[in-house]
Coordinates of C-alpha atoms and ligand atoms in Angstrom, one line a residue:
X1 CA 92.3 125.6 131.2
X2 CA 89.7 126.0 134.0
X3 CA 89.1 129.7 134.1
X4 CA 86.7 129.7 131.1
X5 CA 84.9 126.5 132.1
X6 CA 81.2 126.6 131.6
X7 CA 79.2 126.6 134.8
X8 CA 75.6 125.7 135.8
X9 CA 73.3 128.7 135.6
X10 CA 71.6 128.1 138.9
X11 CA 71.5 125.9 142.0
X12 CA 68.2 124.4 141.0
X13 CA 69.5 123.8 137.5
X14 CA 72.4 121.8 138.8
X15 CA 70.3 119.8 141.3
X16 CA 67.7 118.9 138.5
X17 CA 70.5 117.9 136.1
X18 CA 72.3 115.8 138.8
X19 CA 69.0 114.3 139.9
X20 CA 68.2 113.7 136.2
X21 CA 71.4 111.7 136.0
X22 CA 70.5 109.7 139.1
X23 CA 66.9 109.1 138.3
X24 CA 66.8 106.7 135.3
X25 CA 66.1 103.2 134.2
X26 CA 67.7 102.2 137.5
X27 CA 64.8 103.7 139.5
X28 CA 61.9 102.7 137.3
X29 CA 63.1 99.5 135.5
X30 CA 65.8 97.9 137.7
X31 CA 64.8 98.7 141.2
X32 CA 61.2 97.4 141.0
X33 CA 62.2 94.2 139.3
X34 CA 65.0 93.6 141.8
X35 CA 62.8 94.4 144.7
X36 CA 60.1 92.1 143.2
X37 CA 62.5 89.2 143.0
X38 CA 64.3 89.7 146.3
X39 CA 61.8 90.2 149.0
X40 CA 60.1 93.6 148.3
X41 CA 60.3 95.6 151.5
X42 CA 63.3 93.8 153.0
X43 CA 65.3 94.6 149.8
X44 CA 64.1 98.2 149.9
X45 CA 65.3 98.6 153.5
X46 CA 68.8 97.3 152.7
X47 CA 69.0 99.4 149.5
X48 CA 68.1 102.5 151.5
X49 CA 70.7 101.7 154.2
X50 CA 73.4 101.3 151.5
X51 CA 72.5 104.6 150.0
X52 CA 72.9 106.3 153.4
X53 CA 76.1 104.5 154.5
X54 CA 77.9 104.2 151.2
X55 CA 76.1 106.2 148.6
X56 CA 76.0 109.6 150.3
X57 CA 79.6 109.8 151.4
X58 CA 80.9 108.7 147.9
X59 CA 78.5 111.2 146.3
X60 CA 80.0 114.0 148.4
X61 CA 83.5 112.8 147.6
X62 CA 82.8 112.8 143.8
X63 CA 81.2 116.2 143.9
X64 CA 84.0 117.7 145.8
X65 CA 86.8 116.2 143.6
X66 CA 84.9 117.8 140.6
X67 CA 84.4 121.2 142.2
X68 CA 87.9 121.4 143.6
X69 CA 89.6 120.6 140.4
X70 CA 87.1 121.9 137.8
X71 CA 88.1 118.9 135.7
X72 CA 86.9 115.6 134.3
X73 CA 87.5 112.4 136.3
X74 CA 90.9 111.7 134.8
X75 CA 92.1 115.3 135.2
X76 CA 90.6 115.5 138.6
X77 CA 92.3 112.5 140.1
X78 CA 95.5 113.4 138.3
X79 CA 95.6 117.0 139.7
X80 CA 94.9 116.0 143.2
X81 CA 97.5 113.3 143.3
X82 CA 100.3 115.0 141.4
X83 CA 99.7 113.0 138.2
X84 CA 100.1 109.7 140.0
X85 CA 98.6 106.3 139.1
X86 CA 95.3 107.5 140.7
X87 CA 94.4 108.9 137.4
X88 CA 93.6 105.3 136.4
X89 CA 90.6 105.5 138.6
X90 CA 89.5 108.3 136.3
X91 CA 90.2 106.2 133.2
X92 CA 88.1 103.4 134.8
X93 CA 85.3 105.9 135.0
X94 CA 85.6 106.8 131.3
X95 CA 85.7 103.1 130.4
X96 CA 82.6 102.5 132.5
X97 CA 80.8 105.3 130.7
X98 CA 81.4 103.5 127.4
X99 CA 80.3 100.2 128.8
X100 CA 77.1 101.5 130.5
X101 CA 75.9 103.8 127.7
X102 CA 76.2 101.1 125.1
X103 CA 73.5 98.9 126.7
X104 CA 71.6 101.7 128.5
X105 CA 70.8 103.3 125.1
X106 CA 69.5 100.0 123.8
X107 CA 66.9 99.9 126.6
X108 CA 66.4 103.7 126.0
X109 CA 65.4 102.7 122.5
X110 CA 62.9 100.2 123.8
X111 CA 61.2 102.9 125.9
X112 CA 60.7 105.0 122.7
X113 CA 59.2 102.0 120.9
X114 CA 56.8 101.2 123.7
X115 CA 55.8 104.9 124.0
X116 CA 55.0 104.9 120.2
X117 CA 53.1 101.6 120.6
X118 CA 51.0 103.0 123.4
X119 CA 50.3 106.3 121.6
X120 CA 49.2 104.4 118.5
X121 CA 46.7 102.4 120.5
X122 CA 48.5 99.1 120.0
X123 CA 48.4 98.0 123.7
X124 CA 44.9 96.5 123.3
X125 CA 46.5 93.4 121.8
X126 CA 48.5 92.7 125.0
X127 CA 45.4 91.8 126.9
X128 CA 45.5 88.2 125.7
X129 CA 47.5 85.9 128.0
X130 CA 51.2 85.7 126.9
X131 CA 50.8 88.2 124.1
X132 CA 52.9 90.9 125.8
X133 CA 55.7 88.4 126.5
X134 CA 55.7 87.0 123.0
X135 CA 55.8 90.5 121.5
X136 CA 58.7 91.6 123.7
X137 CA 60.7 88.5 122.9
X138 CA 60.2 88.9 119.2
X139 CA 60.9 92.6 119.3
X140 CA 64.3 92.5 121.2
X141 CA 65.5 89.6 118.9
X142 CA 64.7 91.5 115.8
X143 CA 67.9 92.6 114.1
X144 CA 66.6 95.9 112.8
X145 CA 63.9 97.6 114.9
X146 CA 65.5 97.8 118.3
X147 CA 68.7 98.9 116.6
X148 CA 66.9 101.7 114.9
X149 CA 65.3 103.0 118.1
X150 CA 68.7 102.7 119.9
X151 CA 70.2 104.9 117.2
X152 CA 67.4 107.4 117.6
X153 CA 68.0 107.5 121.4
X154 CA 71.8 108.0 120.9
X155 CA 71.1 110.7 118.4
X156 CA 69.1 112.6 121.0
X157 CA 71.8 112.3 123.5
X158 CA 74.4 113.6 121.1
X159 CA 72.1 116.5 120.2
X160 CA 71.6 117.6 123.8
X161 CA 75.3 117.1 124.9
X162 CA 76.5 119.0 121.8
X163 CA 74.7 122.1 123.1
X164 CA 76.8 122.1 126.2
X165 CA 76.2 122.3 130.0
X166 CA 73.8 125.2 130.3
X167 CA 72.0 125.3 127.0
X168 CA 72.0 121.5 126.7
X169 CA 72.0 119.5 129.9
X170 CA 70.6 122.1 132.3
X171 CA 68.0 123.4 130.0
X172 CA 66.6 120.0 129.1
X173 CA 66.8 118.7 132.7
X174 CA 64.8 121.7 133.9
X175 CA 62.0 120.8 131.5
X176 CA 62.2 117.0 131.6
X177 CA 62.5 116.5 135.4
X178 CA 59.2 118.3 136.3
X179 CA 57.5 116.4 133.5
X180 CA 58.8 113.2 135.0
X181 CA 57.6 114.1 138.5
X182 CA 54.2 115.1 137.2
X183 CA 53.6 111.9 135.3
X184 CA 54.8 109.8 138.2
X185 CA 52.3 111.5 140.5
X186 CA 49.5 110.7 138.1
X187 CA 50.6 107.0 137.8
X188 CA 50.9 106.7 141.6
X189 CA 47.4 108.1 141.9
X190 CA 46.1 105.6 139.3
X191 CA 47.9 102.7 141.1
X192 CA 46.7 103.4 144.7
X193 CA 43.1 103.9 143.6
X194 CA 42.9 100.5 142.0
X195 CA 40.9 97.9 144.0
X196 CA 43.3 95.7 145.9
X197 CA 46.2 98.2 145.7
X198 CA 46.9 97.6 149.5
X199 CA 48.7 94.3 148.8
X200 CA 51.2 96.1 146.6
X201 CA 51.9 98.7 149.3
X202 CA 52.4 96.0 151.9
X203 CA 54.8 94.1 149.6
X204 CA 56.9 97.3 149.2
X205 CA 56.8 98.6 152.7
X206 CA 56.3 95.8 155.2
X207 CA 59.5 93.7 155.4
X208 CA 59.6 90.0 155.7
X209 CA 63.3 89.4 156.3
X210 CA 63.1 85.8 155.5
X211 CA 62.5 86.7 151.9
X212 CA 65.9 88.4 151.5
X213 CA 68.8 86.2 150.5
X214 CA 72.5 87.0 150.3
X215 CA 72.4 87.8 146.6
X216 CA 69.7 90.4 147.3
X217 CA 72.1 92.2 149.7
X218 CA 74.9 92.2 147.1
X219 CA 72.5 93.5 144.5
X220 CA 71.1 96.2 146.8
X221 CA 74.6 97.6 147.3
X222 CA 75.6 97.5 143.6
X223 CA 72.3 99.1 142.8
X224 CA 72.9 102.0 145.3
X225 CA 75.9 102.9 143.1
X226 CA 74.1 102.6 139.8
X227 CA 71.0 104.5 141.0
X228 CA 72.9 107.6 142.2
X229 CA 75.3 107.4 139.2
X230 CA 78.3 106.8 141.3
X231 CA 81.6 105.1 140.7
X232 CA 82.4 106.3 137.2
X233 CA 83.0 110.0 137.6
X234 CA 79.6 111.3 136.5
X235 CA 79.2 113.3 139.7
X236 CA 82.9 114.4 139.4
X237 CA 82.1 115.8 136.0
X238 CA 78.8 117.5 137.0
X239 CA 80.6 118.8 140.2
X240 CA 83.3 120.3 138.0
X241 CA 80.7 122.7 136.6
X242 CA 79.9 124.0 140.1
X243 CA 81.2 127.3 141.5
X244 CA 82.9 127.4 144.8
X245 CA 80.0 129.1 146.5
X246 CA 77.6 126.2 146.0
X247 CA 76.6 124.1 149.0
X248 CA 77.8 120.5 148.3
X249 CA 76.1 118.9 151.3
X250 CA 72.7 120.4 150.6
X251 CA 73.0 119.4 146.9
X252 CA 74.0 115.9 147.7
X253 CA 71.0 115.5 150.1
X254 CA 68.7 116.8 147.4
X255 CA 70.0 114.4 144.8
X256 CA 69.8 111.4 147.1
X257 CA 66.3 112.4 148.3
X258 CA 64.9 112.9 144.8
X259 CA 66.4 109.7 143.6
X260 CA 65.0 107.7 146.5
X261 CA 61.7 109.4 146.4
X262 CA 61.2 108.6 142.7
X263 CA 62.3 105.0 143.0
X264 CA 59.8 104.5 145.8
X265 CA 57.1 106.3 143.8
X266 CA 57.8 104.1 140.8
X267 CA 57.7 101.0 143.1
X268 CA 54.2 102.1 144.4
X269 CA 52.9 102.8 140.9
X270 CA 54.1 99.4 139.6
X271 CA 53.4 97.1 142.5
X272 CA 49.9 98.5 143.3
X273 CA 49.0 97.6 139.7
X274 CA 50.7 94.3 139.7
X275 CA 49.0 93.1 142.9
X276 CA 45.6 94.7 142.1
X277 CA 45.5 92.8 138.9
X278 CA 46.9 89.6 140.4
X279 CA 50.2 89.3 138.6
X280 CA 53.6 87.9 139.7
X281 CA 55.9 90.6 141.2
X282 CA 58.9 88.3 140.8
X283 CA 58.8 88.4 137.0
X284 CA 62.3 89.8 136.7
X285 CA 63.6 92.2 134.1
X286 CA 60.4 91.7 132.0
X287 CA 58.3 93.3 134.8
X288 CA 58.1 96.6 133.0
X289 CA 58.1 95.4 129.4
X290 CA 56.0 92.3 129.8
X291 CA 53.8 92.4 132.9
X292 CA 52.8 96.1 132.8
X293 CA 51.8 96.1 129.1
X294 CA 49.6 93.1 129.8
X295 CA 48.0 95.0 132.8
X296 CA 47.3 98.3 131.1
X297 CA 44.5 97.1 128.8
X298 CA 42.6 95.8 131.9
X299 CA 42.8 99.1 133.7
X300 CA 40.4 102.1 133.3
X301 CA 42.2 104.6 131.1
X302 CA 44.9 102.0 130.5
X303 CA 46.1 103.1 127.1
X304 CA 46.6 106.7 128.3
X305 CA 48.5 105.6 131.4
X306 CA 50.6 103.2 129.3
X307 CA 51.7 106.1 127.1
X308 CA 52.5 108.2 130.1
X309 CA 54.4 105.4 131.8
X310 CA 56.7 104.7 128.8
X311 CA 57.2 108.3 128.1
X312 CA 58.3 108.7 131.7
X313 CA 60.7 105.9 131.4
X314 CA 62.1 107.4 128.2
X315 CA 62.6 110.8 129.9
X316 CA 64.3 109.3 132.9
X317 CA 66.6 107.3 130.6
X318 CA 67.5 110.3 128.5
X319 CA 68.5 112.6 131.3
X320 CA 70.7 109.8 132.7
X321 CA 72.2 108.8 129.3
X322 CA 73.3 112.4 128.6
X323 CA 75.2 112.5 131.9
X324 CA 77.1 109.3 130.9
X325 CA 78.0 110.8 127.5
X326 CA 79.1 114.0 129.2
X327 CA 81.8 112.1 131.2
X328 CA 83.5 111.0 127.9
X329 CA 83.0 114.4 126.3
X330 CA 84.5 116.3 129.2
X331 CA 87.5 114.1 129.2
X332 CA 88.3 114.7 125.6
X333 CA 87.6 118.4 125.9
X334 CA 89.7 119.0 129.0
X335 CA 92.6 116.5 128.4
X336 CA 92.8 116.3 124.6
X337 CA 91.7 119.8 123.7
X338 CA 88.9 118.6 121.4
X339 CA 85.9 120.7 120.6
X340 CA 82.6 119.7 122.2
X341 CA 81.1 118.9 118.8
X342 CA 84.0 116.7 117.7
X343 CA 84.0 114.8 121.1
X344 CA 80.2 114.2 121.2
X345 CA 79.9 113.1 117.5
X346 CA 82.9 110.8 117.7
X347 CA 82.1 109.1 120.9
X348 CA 78.4 109.2 120.3
X349 CA 79.1 107.2 117.1
X350 CA 81.5 104.8 118.8
X351 CA 79.1 104.1 121.7
X352 CA 76.2 103.7 119.3
X353 CA 78.2 101.1 117.3
X354 CA 79.0 99.1 120.5
X355 CA 75.3 99.4 121.3
X356 CA 74.3 97.9 118.0
X357 CA 76.3 94.8 118.9
X358 CA 74.6 94.8 122.3
X359 CA 71.2 95.0 120.7
X360 CA 72.0 92.3 118.1
X361 CA 73.2 90.0 120.9
X362 CA 69.6 89.6 122.1
X363 CA 68.8 87.8 118.8
X364 CA 70.8 85.6 116.5
X365 CA 73.9 87.7 116.3
X366 CA 75.6 87.4 119.7
X367 CA 79.3 88.1 119.3
X368 CA 80.0 86.1 122.5
X369 CA 78.1 83.0 121.4
X370 CA 81.3 81.0 120.5
X371 CA 82.5 81.4 124.1
X372 CA 79.5 81.7 126.4
X373 CA 75.7 81.7 126.7
X374 CA 75.8 85.2 128.1
X375 CA 74.7 87.9 125.7
X376 CA 77.0 90.8 124.9
X377 CA 74.3 93.1 126.3
X378 CA 74.2 91.2 129.6
X379 CA 78.0 91.2 129.8
X380 CA 78.1 95.0 129.5
X381 CA 75.4 95.3 132.2
X382 CA 77.0 92.9 134.6
X383 CA 80.6 94.0 134.1
X384 CA 79.6 97.6 134.9
X385 CA 77.0 97.3 137.6
X386 CA 78.7 94.5 139.5
X387 CA 82.3 95.2 139.1
X388 CA 83.3 98.5 137.5
X389 CA 81.1 100.9 139.5
X390 CA 81.6 99.4 142.9
X391 CA 85.4 99.3 142.2
X392 CA 85.4 102.9 141.1
X393 CA 83.4 104.0 144.1
X394 CA 85.5 102.1 146.6
X395 CA 88.7 103.5 145.1
X396 CA 87.2 107.0 145.3
X397 CA 86.6 106.5 149.0
X398 CA 90.1 105.1 149.5
X399 CA 91.5 108.1 147.5
X400 CA 89.9 110.5 149.9
X401 CA 91.3 108.6 152.9
X402 CA 94.8 107.9 151.7
X403 CA 95.8 110.4 149.0
X404 CA 93.8 113.5 148.8
X405 CA 93.4 113.5 152.6
X406 CA 90.4 113.9 154.9
X407 CA 91.5 117.5 155.8
X408 CA 91.5 118.7 152.2
X409 CA 88.2 116.9 151.5
X410 CA 86.7 118.5 154.6
X411 CA 87.9 122.0 153.6
X412 CA 86.3 121.5 150.2
X413 CA 82.8 120.5 151.5
X414 CA 83.0 123.2 154.1
X415 CA 83.4 125.9 151.5
X416 CA 80.0 127.1 150.6
X417 CA 78.2 124.9 153.2
X418 CA 75.7 126.7 155.3
X419 CA 75.8 124.0 158.0
X420 CA 78.7 121.7 158.6
X421 CA 79.7 120.0 161.8
X422 CA 81.5 116.8 161.1
X423 CA 85.1 116.7 162.3
X424 CA 88.0 114.8 160.8
X425 CA 87.6 111.7 162.9
X426 CA 83.9 111.3 162.1
X427 CA 84.5 111.7 158.4
X428 CA 87.4 109.2 158.5
X429 CA 85.2 106.6 160.3
X430 CA 82.4 107.2 157.7
X431 CA 84.8 106.7 154.8
X432 CA 86.5 103.6 156.3
X433 CA 83.1 102.0 156.9
X434 CA 82.0 102.8 153.3
X435 CA 85.2 101.4 151.8
X436 CA 85.0 98.2 153.9
X437 CA 81.4 97.6 153.0
X438 CA 82.1 97.9 149.3
X439 CA 85.3 96.0 149.5
X440 CA 83.6 93.1 151.3
X441 CA 80.7 92.9 148.8
X442 CA 83.1 93.3 145.9
X443 CA 85.3 90.5 147.1
X444 CA 82.3 88.2 147.6
X445 CA 81.3 89.0 144.0
X446 CA 84.7 88.0 142.8
X447 CA 84.7 84.8 144.8
X448 CA 81.3 83.9 143.4
X449 CA 82.6 84.6 139.9
X450 CA 85.4 82.1 140.1
X451 CA 83.6 79.4 142.1
Ligands
PFF1 N1 71.7 106.5 137.7 C1 71.2 106.0 136.4 C2 69.9 105.2 136.7 O1 69.5 104.9 137.8 O2 69.3 104.7 135.7 C3 72.2 105.2 135.7 C4 73.6 105.8 135.6 C5 73.7 107.1 135.1 C6 74.6 105.1 136.1 C7 75.0 107.6 135.1 C8 75.9 105.6 136.1 C9 76.0 106.9 135.6 F1 77.2 107.4 135.6

């Protein structure tokens, strides 16, 4: 089953694809608005700490399970545990993929709509106070337009994934990731050269610990999973297309470094503009779709930078969304013997349909309205980011400690590594700490849920 598995064409190709998965709406949409609401620099410090203490070890665990088994998450856990119940952690990953992609592609659709708006010169109308907010509100509630763009976005994902690992994911990531970096550099330059940009930089980098509350800490941890695409087997799947000679440690460091660098750059681009033009950084999820559109018209070259910004957001979302669809696709190819085309078309269509319900839930057609005020889209987002990903990540760490075994895991990361010094005890301590941190936060989330 594994001998004719497709592999990445090059080391750089793999790193760009995996970084493409990691860098997404999480970096450019979620991180800035969460930092904006939870103390700026203090939130950023906790988030960076979580990435080092929890994210990096679990990323290495996922990549090594994938490379060792050359299988999707379900097959991977199953093979390493003699077909035991651990395979359910793999199924949790596949379920998370359905859940995340269904709402992620709705936001992906919004990014296309806003790119088109900027390109057609429509941003001028957002200069009036409140106009951007009113427009966004009416747009997401519309039963047709956002659904249409969501379907376009899903269609693109299916198109790329259908082409396979090398000709689809790798080839597109190699083009799109440099584009993304280039655009971001331009936007950062625009931001820091605005009068009054310094206040934005101080907000992002000089911590005032009093501004960080407990919910900020919980969010920072959950976000460290989301942003590196952990806890649902994406990195197991991408790792399964690696050859044994590849250096897992170096790759993991690259992925985390690129992801963090891009989140911080996005933060700089956004907060310098927000502060320079006297806006509120704690606007929440609307920061990108409401505050920024109202800023661009007041900025020299604003229309141009607006188009670049939303295209950047679209590219970032697309390279992440394809990695989510690949998890489901790989499972059906490996375990059920389906062809790639059949798997991508079938599950692309199913996820797109759930996404339609998510999009409609922002307007008058929320399937959850008989039971709760929460929209179906919010439910998908919260269930995955707050519970499913942290649970999947924690179980992966526990799996390394108690089932696969630290010795086997260590052998796997050593193979191909140019430099590797950690002994069994140190790895065990790192994984125990990572598991405990996630378990604690996960438990506190559950307690909060039932209070
Ligand atoms: N890492 C992506 C982001 O930051 O937007 C989101 C994501 C992709 C989460 C893939 C999970 C995943 F498996």
